[in-house]
Tab-separated table of C-alpha atoms in Angstrom:
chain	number	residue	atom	x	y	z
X	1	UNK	CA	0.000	0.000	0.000
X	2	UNK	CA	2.561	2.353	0.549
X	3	UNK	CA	5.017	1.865	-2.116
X	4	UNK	CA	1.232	2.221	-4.555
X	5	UNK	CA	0.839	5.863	-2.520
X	6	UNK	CA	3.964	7.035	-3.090
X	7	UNK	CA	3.357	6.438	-6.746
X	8	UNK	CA	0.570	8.474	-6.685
X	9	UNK	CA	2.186	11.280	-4.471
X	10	UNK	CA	4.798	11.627	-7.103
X	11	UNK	CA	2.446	12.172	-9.436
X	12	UNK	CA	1.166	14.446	-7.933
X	13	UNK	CA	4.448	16.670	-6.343
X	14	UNK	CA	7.890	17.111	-5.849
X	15	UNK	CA	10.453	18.337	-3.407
X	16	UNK	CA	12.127	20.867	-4.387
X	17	UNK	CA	15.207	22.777	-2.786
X	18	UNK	CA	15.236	26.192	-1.529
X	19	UNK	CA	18.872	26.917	-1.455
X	20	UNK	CA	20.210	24.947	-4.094
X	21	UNK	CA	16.983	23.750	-6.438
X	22	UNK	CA	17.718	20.437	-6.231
X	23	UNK	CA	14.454	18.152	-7.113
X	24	UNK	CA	13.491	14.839	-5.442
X	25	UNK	CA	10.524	12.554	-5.498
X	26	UNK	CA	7.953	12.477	-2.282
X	27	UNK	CA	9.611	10.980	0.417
X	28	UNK	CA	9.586	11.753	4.331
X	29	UNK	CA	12.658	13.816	4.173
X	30	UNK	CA	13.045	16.902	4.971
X	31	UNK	CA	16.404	18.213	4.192
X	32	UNK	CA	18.346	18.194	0.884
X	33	UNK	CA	20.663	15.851	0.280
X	34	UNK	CA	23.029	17.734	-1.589
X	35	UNK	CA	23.429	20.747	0.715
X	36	UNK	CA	20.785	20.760	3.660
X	37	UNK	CA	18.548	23.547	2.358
X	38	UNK	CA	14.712	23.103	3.312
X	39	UNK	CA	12.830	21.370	0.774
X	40	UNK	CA	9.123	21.934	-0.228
X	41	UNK	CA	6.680	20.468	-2.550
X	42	UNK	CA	6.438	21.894	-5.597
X	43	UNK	CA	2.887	21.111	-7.686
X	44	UNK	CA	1.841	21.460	-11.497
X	45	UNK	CA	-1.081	23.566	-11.638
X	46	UNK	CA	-2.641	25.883	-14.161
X	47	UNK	CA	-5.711	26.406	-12.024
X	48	UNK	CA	-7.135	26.040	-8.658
X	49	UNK	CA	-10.389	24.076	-7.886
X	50	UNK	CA	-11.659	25.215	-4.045
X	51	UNK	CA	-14.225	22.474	-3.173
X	52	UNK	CA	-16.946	23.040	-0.920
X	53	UNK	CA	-16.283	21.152	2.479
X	54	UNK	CA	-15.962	22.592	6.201
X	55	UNK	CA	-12.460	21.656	6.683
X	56	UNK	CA	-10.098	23.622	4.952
X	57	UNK	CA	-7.625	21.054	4.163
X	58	UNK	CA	-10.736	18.925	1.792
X	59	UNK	CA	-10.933	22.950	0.236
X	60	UNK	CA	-7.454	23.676	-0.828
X	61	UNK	CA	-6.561	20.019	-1.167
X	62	UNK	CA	-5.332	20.678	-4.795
X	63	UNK	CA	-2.215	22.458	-2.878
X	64	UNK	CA	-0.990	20.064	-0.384
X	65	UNK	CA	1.330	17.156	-0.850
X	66	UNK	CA	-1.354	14.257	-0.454
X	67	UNK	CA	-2.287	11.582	-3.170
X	68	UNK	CA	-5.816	10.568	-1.734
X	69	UNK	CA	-8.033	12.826	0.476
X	70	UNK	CA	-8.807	9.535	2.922
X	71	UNK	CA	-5.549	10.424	4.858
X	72	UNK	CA	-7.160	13.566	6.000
X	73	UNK	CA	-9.061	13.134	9.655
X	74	UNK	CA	-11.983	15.855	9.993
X	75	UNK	CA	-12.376	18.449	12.516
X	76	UNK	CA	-8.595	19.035	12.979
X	77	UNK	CA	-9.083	22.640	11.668
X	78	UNK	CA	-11.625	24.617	11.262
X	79	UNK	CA	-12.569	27.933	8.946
X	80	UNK	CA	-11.689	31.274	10.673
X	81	UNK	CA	-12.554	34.720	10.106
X	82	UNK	CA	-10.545	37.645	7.987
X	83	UNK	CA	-12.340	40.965	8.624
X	84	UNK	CA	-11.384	45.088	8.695
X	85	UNK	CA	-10.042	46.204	11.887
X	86	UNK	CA	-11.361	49.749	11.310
X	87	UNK	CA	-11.166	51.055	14.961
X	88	UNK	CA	-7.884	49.789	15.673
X	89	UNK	CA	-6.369	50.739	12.333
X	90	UNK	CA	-7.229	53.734	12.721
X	91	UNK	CA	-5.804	54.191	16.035
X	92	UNK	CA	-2.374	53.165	14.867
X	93	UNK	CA	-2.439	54.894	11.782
X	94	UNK	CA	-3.294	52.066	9.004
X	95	UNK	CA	-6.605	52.531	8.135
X	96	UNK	CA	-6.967	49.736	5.793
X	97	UNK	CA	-6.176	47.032	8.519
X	98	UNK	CA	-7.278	43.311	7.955
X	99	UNK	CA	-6.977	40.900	10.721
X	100	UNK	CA	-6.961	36.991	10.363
X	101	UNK	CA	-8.157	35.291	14.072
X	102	UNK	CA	-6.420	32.203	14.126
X	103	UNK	CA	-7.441	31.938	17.642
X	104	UNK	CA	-10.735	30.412	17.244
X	105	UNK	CA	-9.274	27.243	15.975
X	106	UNK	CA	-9.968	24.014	18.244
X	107	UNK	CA	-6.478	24.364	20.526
X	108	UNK	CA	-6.429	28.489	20.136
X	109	UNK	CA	-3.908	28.531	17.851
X	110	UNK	CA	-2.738	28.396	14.113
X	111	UNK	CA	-0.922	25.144	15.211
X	112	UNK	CA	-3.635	22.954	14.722
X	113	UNK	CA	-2.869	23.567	11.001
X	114	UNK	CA	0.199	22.257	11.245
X	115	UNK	CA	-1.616	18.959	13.523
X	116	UNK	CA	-3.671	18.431	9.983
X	117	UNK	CA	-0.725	17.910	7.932
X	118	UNK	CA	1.387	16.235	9.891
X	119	UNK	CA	-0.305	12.830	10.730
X	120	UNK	CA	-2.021	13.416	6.887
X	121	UNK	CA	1.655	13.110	5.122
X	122	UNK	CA	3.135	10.627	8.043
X	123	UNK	CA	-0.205	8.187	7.221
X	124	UNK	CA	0.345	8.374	3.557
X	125	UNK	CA	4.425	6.830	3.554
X	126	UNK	CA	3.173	4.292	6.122
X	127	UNK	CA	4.241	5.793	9.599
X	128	UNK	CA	2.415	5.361	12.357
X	129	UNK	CA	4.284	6.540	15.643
X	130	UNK	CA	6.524	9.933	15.640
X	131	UNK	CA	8.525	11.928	17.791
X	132	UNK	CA	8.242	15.786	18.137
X	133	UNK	CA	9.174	18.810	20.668
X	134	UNK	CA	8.102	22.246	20.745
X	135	UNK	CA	7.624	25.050	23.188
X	136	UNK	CA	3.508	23.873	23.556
X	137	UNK	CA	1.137	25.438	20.900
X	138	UNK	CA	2.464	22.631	18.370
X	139	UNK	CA	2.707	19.851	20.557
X	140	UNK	CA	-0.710	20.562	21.989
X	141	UNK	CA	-2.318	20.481	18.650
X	142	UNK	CA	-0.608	17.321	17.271
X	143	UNK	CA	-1.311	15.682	20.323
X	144	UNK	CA	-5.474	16.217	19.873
X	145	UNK	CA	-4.592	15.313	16.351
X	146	UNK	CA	-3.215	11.636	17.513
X	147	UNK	CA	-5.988	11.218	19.736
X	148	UNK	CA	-8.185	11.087	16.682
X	149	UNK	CA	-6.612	8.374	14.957
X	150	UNK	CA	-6.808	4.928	17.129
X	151	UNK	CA	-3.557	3.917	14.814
X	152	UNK	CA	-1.241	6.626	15.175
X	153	UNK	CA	0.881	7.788	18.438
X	154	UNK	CA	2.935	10.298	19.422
X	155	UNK	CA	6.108	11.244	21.581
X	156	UNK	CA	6.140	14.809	22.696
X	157	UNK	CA	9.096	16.725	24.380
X	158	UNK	CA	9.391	19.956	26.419
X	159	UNK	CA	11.595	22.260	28.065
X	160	UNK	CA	10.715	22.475	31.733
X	161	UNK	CA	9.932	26.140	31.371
X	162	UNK	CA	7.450	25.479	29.284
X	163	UNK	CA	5.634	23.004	30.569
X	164	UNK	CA	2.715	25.118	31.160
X	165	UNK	CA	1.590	26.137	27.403
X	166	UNK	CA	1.287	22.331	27.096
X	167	UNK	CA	-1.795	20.422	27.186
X	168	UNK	CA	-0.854	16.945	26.064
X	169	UNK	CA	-2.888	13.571	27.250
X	170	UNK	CA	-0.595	11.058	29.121
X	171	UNK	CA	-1.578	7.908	28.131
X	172	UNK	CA	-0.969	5.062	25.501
X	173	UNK	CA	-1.465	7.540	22.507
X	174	UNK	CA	0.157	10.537	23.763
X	175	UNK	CA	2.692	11.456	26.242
X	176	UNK	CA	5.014	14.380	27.355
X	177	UNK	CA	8.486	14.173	28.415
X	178	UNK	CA	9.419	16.780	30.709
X	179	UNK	CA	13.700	18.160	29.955
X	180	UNK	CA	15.590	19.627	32.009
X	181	UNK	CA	16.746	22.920	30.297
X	182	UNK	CA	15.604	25.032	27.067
X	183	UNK	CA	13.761	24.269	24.034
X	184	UNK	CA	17.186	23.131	22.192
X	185	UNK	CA	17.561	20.584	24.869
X	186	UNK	CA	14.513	19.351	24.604
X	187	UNK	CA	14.575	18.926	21.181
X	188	UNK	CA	18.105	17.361	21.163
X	189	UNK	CA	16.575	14.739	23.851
X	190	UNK	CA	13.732	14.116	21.247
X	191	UNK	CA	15.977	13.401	18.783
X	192	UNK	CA	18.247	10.335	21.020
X	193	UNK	CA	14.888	8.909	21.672
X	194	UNK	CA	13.541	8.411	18.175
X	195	UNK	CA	17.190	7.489	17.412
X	196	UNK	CA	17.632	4.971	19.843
X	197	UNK	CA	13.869	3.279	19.184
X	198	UNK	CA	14.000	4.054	15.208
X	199	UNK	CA	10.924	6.321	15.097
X	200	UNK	CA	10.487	8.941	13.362
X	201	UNK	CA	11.318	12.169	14.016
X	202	UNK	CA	9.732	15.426	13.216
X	203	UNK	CA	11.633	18.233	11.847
X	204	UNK	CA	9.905	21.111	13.001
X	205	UNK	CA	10.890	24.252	10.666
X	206	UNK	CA	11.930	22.073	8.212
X	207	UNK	CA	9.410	19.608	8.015
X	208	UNK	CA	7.565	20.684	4.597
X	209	UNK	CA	4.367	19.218	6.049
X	210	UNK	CA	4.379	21.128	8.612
X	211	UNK	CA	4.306	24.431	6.525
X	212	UNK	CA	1.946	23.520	3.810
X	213	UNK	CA	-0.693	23.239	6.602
X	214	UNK	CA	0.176	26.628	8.032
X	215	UNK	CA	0.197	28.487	4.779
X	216	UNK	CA	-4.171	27.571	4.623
X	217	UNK	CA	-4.532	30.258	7.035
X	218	UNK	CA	-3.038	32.715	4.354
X	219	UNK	CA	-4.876	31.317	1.742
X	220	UNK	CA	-8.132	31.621	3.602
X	221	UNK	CA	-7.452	35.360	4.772
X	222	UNK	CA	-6.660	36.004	0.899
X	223	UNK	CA	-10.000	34.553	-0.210
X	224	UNK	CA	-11.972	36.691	2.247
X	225	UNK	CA	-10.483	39.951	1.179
X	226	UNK	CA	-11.490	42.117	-1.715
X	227	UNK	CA	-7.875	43.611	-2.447
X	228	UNK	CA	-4.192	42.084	-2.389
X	229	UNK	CA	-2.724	43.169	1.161
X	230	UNK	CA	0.594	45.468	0.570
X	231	UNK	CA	1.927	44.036	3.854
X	232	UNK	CA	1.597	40.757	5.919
X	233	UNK	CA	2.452	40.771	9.563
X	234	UNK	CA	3.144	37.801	11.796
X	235	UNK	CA	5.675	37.260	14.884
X	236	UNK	CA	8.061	34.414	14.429
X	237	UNK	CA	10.376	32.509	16.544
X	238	UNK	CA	11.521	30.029	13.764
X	239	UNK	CA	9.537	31.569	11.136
X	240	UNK	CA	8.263	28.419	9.819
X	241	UNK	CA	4.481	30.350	9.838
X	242	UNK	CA	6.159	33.037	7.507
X	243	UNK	CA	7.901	30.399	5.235
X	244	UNK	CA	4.521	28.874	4.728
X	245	UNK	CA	3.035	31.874	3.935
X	246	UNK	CA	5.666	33.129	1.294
X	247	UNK	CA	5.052	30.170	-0.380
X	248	UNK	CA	1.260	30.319	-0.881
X	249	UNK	CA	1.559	33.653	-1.893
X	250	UNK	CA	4.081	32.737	-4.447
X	251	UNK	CA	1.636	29.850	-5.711
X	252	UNK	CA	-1.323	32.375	-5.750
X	253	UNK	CA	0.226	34.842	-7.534
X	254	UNK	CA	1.327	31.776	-9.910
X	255	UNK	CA	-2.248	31.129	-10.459
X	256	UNK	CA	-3.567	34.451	-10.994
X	257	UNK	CA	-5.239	34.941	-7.711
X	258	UNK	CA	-3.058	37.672	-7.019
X	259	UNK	CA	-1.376	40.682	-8.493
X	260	UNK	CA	1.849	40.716	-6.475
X	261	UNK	CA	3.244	39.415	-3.107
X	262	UNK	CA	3.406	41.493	-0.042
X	263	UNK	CA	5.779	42.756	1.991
X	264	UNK	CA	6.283	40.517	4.735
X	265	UNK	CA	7.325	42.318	7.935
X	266	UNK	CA	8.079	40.097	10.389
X	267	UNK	CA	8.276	40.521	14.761
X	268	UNK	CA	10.156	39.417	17.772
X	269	UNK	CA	9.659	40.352	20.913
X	270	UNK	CA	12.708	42.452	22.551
X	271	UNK	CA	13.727	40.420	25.178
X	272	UNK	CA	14.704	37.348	22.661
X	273	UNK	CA	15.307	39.134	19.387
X	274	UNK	CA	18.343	37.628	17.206
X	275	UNK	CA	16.508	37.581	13.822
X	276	UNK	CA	15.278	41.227	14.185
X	277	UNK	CA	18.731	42.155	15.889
X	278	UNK	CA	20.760	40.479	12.793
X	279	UNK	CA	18.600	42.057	10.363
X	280	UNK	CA	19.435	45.575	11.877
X	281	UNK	CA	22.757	45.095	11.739
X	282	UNK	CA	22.309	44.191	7.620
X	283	UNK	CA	24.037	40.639	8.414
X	284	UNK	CA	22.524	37.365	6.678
X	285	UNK	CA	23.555	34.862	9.405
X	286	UNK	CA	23.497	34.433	13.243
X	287	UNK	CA	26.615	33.239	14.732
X	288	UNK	CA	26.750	31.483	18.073
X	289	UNK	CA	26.840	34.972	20.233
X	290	UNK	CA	22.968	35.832	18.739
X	291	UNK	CA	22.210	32.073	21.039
X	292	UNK	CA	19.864	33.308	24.112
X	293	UNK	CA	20.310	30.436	26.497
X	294	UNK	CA	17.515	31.156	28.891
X	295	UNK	CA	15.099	33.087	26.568
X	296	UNK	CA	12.488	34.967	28.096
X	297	UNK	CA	9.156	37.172	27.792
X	298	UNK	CA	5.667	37.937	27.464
X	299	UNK	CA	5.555	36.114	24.009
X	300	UNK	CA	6.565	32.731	24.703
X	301	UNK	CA	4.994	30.917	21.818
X	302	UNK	CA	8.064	32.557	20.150
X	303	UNK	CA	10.767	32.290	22.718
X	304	UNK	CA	13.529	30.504	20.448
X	305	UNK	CA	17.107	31.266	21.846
X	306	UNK	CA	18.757	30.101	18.527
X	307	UNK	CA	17.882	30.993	15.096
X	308	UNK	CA	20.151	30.367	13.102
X	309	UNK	CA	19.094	27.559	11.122
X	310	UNK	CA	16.335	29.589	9.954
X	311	UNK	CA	17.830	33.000	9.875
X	312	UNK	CA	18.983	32.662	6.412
X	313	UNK	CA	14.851	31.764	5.077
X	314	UNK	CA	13.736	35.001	7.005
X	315	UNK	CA	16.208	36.894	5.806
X	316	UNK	CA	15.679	35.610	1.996
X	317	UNK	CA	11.986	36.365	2.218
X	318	UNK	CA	12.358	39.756	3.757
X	319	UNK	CA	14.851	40.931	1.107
X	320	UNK	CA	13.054	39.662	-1.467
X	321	UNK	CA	9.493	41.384	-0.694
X	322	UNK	CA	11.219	44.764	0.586
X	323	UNK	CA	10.120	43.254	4.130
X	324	UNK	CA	11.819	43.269	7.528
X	325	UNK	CA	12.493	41.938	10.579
X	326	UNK	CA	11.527	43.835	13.399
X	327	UNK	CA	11.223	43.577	17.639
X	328	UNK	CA	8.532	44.951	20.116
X	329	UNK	CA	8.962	45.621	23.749
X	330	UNK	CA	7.363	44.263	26.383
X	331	UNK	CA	5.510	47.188	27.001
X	332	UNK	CA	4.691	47.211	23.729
X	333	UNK	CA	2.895	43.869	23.482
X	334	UNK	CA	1.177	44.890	26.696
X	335	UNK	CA	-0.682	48.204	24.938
X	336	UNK	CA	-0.140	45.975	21.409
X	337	UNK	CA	-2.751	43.429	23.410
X	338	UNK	CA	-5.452	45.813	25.819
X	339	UNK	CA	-5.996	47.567	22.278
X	340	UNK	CA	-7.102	44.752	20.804
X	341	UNK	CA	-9.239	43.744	22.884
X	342	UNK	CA	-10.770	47.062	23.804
X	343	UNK	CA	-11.172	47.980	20.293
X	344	UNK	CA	-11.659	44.838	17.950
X	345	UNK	CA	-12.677	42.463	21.138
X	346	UNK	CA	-10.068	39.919	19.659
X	347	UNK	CA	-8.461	38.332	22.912
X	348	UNK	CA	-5.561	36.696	21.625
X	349	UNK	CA	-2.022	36.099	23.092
X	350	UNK	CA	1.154	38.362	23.322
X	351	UNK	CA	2.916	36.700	20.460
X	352	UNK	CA	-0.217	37.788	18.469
X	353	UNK	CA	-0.263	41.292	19.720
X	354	UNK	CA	3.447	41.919	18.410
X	355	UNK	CA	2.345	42.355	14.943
X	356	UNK	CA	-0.112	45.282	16.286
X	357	UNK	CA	3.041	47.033	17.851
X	358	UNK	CA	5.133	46.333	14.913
X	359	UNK	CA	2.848	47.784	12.470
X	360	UNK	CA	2.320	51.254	14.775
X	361	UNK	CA	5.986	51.306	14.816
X	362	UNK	CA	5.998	51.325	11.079
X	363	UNK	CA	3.193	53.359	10.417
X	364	UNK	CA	4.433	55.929	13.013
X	365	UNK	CA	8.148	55.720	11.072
X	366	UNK	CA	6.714	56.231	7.649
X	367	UNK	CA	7.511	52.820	6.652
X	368	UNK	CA	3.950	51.887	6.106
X	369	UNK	CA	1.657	54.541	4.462
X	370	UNK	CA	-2.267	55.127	5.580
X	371	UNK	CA	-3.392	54.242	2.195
X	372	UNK	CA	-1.359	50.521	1.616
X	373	UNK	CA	-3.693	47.499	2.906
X	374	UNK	CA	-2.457	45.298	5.726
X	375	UNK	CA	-3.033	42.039	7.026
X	376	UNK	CA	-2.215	40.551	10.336
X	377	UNK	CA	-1.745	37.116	11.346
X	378	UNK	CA	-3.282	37.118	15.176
X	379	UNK	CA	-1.673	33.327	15.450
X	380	UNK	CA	-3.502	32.344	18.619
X	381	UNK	CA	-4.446	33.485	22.409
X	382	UNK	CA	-3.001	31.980	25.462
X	383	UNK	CA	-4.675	28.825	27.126
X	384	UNK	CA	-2.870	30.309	30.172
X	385	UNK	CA	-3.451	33.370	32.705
X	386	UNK	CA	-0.777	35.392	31.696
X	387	UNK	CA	1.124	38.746	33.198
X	388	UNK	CA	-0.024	41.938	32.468
């Protein structure tokens, strides 16, 4: 059955390479094997069919890497709004402000994208336990994924400060391993234990999967709005969300649906800022002093100390759309989040918030004009009680 489904996924796809355009045929990899660039799947389209279903993976299935629409589960994802923020554009000066709530999906955040994917592309090559880490929002969303599949499981790491943003079921489908340390350590422990039990492990940032789920909540938000958006706005810790979205816009505007793609800016928050802090200084890599061993912050959904495997994709996309890379303070995110909920009643969480502050920074520096369009990416809210 497998070997007759990869078949058909090669019909239907390839991987190709980001850095070096190498092209391979579907397989559960997830780094090239000539140089280690990311991959993604590539597709042969000269139009787009949207089918009428309530889960958004069944709508856009003609742009995701699966051969058969049977490896899908239901209800992983759901539909979420893309409206005009008129009050709170206007209060920071971008009157033309669209905001996508990714909060209202079934774990509060865009992960559960991701949690469609994932167990989607894994089912399809035959695999039916994995191995993942992550600082929550992920883990949390691929672990209610699991739980709706009787034949899958997953293995889910943590760093002990953040065992809090998870909520992962311990039992003989899911479980959460508690590390001592960061999110690097964690991840590093994930990666002995699939090694020394032969599972599978997920890539994270790099697994294409992954992405191609995220980049729905772009296509969704362009579908609902009447004009393209001159900017797109989302905070990133990896910037895996941001890759995901480059690359639907790139296949939209390859299809017609749009005129031109974006500028992406993209947000840290102060406190753990080595993309943003790179990017100011005009350098295209981060070297081992950018590493924040004990990140911290409001925004912990994107609390990564160490960027730099994915520095290079960020900084690719934001020279390449006239885009940057840009951090918030804490007090920042604080206003960033009481105006959104005072003015838009959107409660989402501080990572979400950043793009608010980042775009009245802009707007107040002249960098983005009252008349351009612009779209925010509110990724999620907090299942938490967080500071103020």
């Amino acid at each position: 059955m497998v070997a007759t489904k990869h078949v058909e996924a090669a019909e239907k796809f390839d991987l190709v390479c980001l850095l070096c355009g190498s092209v391979f045929p579907p397989a559960l990899v997830y780094r090239c094997p000539s140089c280690s660039g990311a991959l993604e799947p590539r597709y042969t389209l000269d139009r787009l069919t949207r089918y009428e279903h309530a889960d958004p993976e069944q709508v856009y299935f003609d742009l995701l890497p699966l051969a058969a629409r049977d490896f899908l589960d239901s209800g992983v994802t759901r539909r979420t709004p893309c409206r005009p923020a008129p009050r709170l554009g206007a209060a920071i000066g971008v009157p033309d402000l669209w905001v996508k709530d990714e909060s209202q999906q079934p774990t509060r955040t865009t992960k559960d994208r991701l949690a469609a994917l994932v167990p989607a592309v894994l089912r399809q090559f035959g695999v039916k336990e994995f191995v993942a880490s992550s600082t929550g929002n992920s883990s949390t969303a691929l672990a209610r994924a699991v739980q709706m599949d009787p034949a899958m499981r997953g293995n889910f790491f943590c760093g002990e400060d953040f065992v809090r943003n998870h909520a992962v079921a311990q039992d003989e489908r899911t479980s959460l391993t508690v590390v001592a340390g960061s999110y690097v350590a964690a991840s590093a422990e994930a990666g002995r234990f699939a090694a020394a039990r032969g599972l599978h492990l997920d890539a994270g940032f790099f697994n294409w999967a992954r992405r191609e789920g995220l980049k729905l909540a772009y296509l969704e938000a362009l579908d609902a709005m009447d004009r393209t958006p001159d900017v797109v706005v989302q905070a990133v810790s990896s910037g895996m969300g941001m890759l995901a979205a480059h690359k639907g816009m790139r296949e939209y505007l390859a299809l017609g649906e749009l005129d031109r793609v974006p500028r992406f800016l993209m947000v840290q928050e102060q406190s753990c800022a080595p993309a943003a802090d790179a990017w100011a200084e005009g350098r295209t890599e981060l070297t081992a002093d950018d590493v924040i061993d004990q990140p911290s912050g409001l925004a912990t959904a994107i609390l990564l100390g160490d960027g730099s495997p994915y520095y290079p994709y960020l900084h690719a996309i934001a020279t390449q759309t006239g885009g940057a890379i840009v951090r918030a303070s804490r007090e920042e995110l604080v206003e960033a989040r009481r105006m959104l909920a005072e003015l838009e009643e959107i409660d989402v969480c501080y990572a979400s918030a950043a793009t608010v502050a980042a775009v009245r920074d802009e707007a107040a520096a002249g960098r983005i004009r009252p008349d351009q369009t612009v779209l925010l990416n509110l990724t999620g809210r907090s299942r938490l009680v967080e500071p103020s």
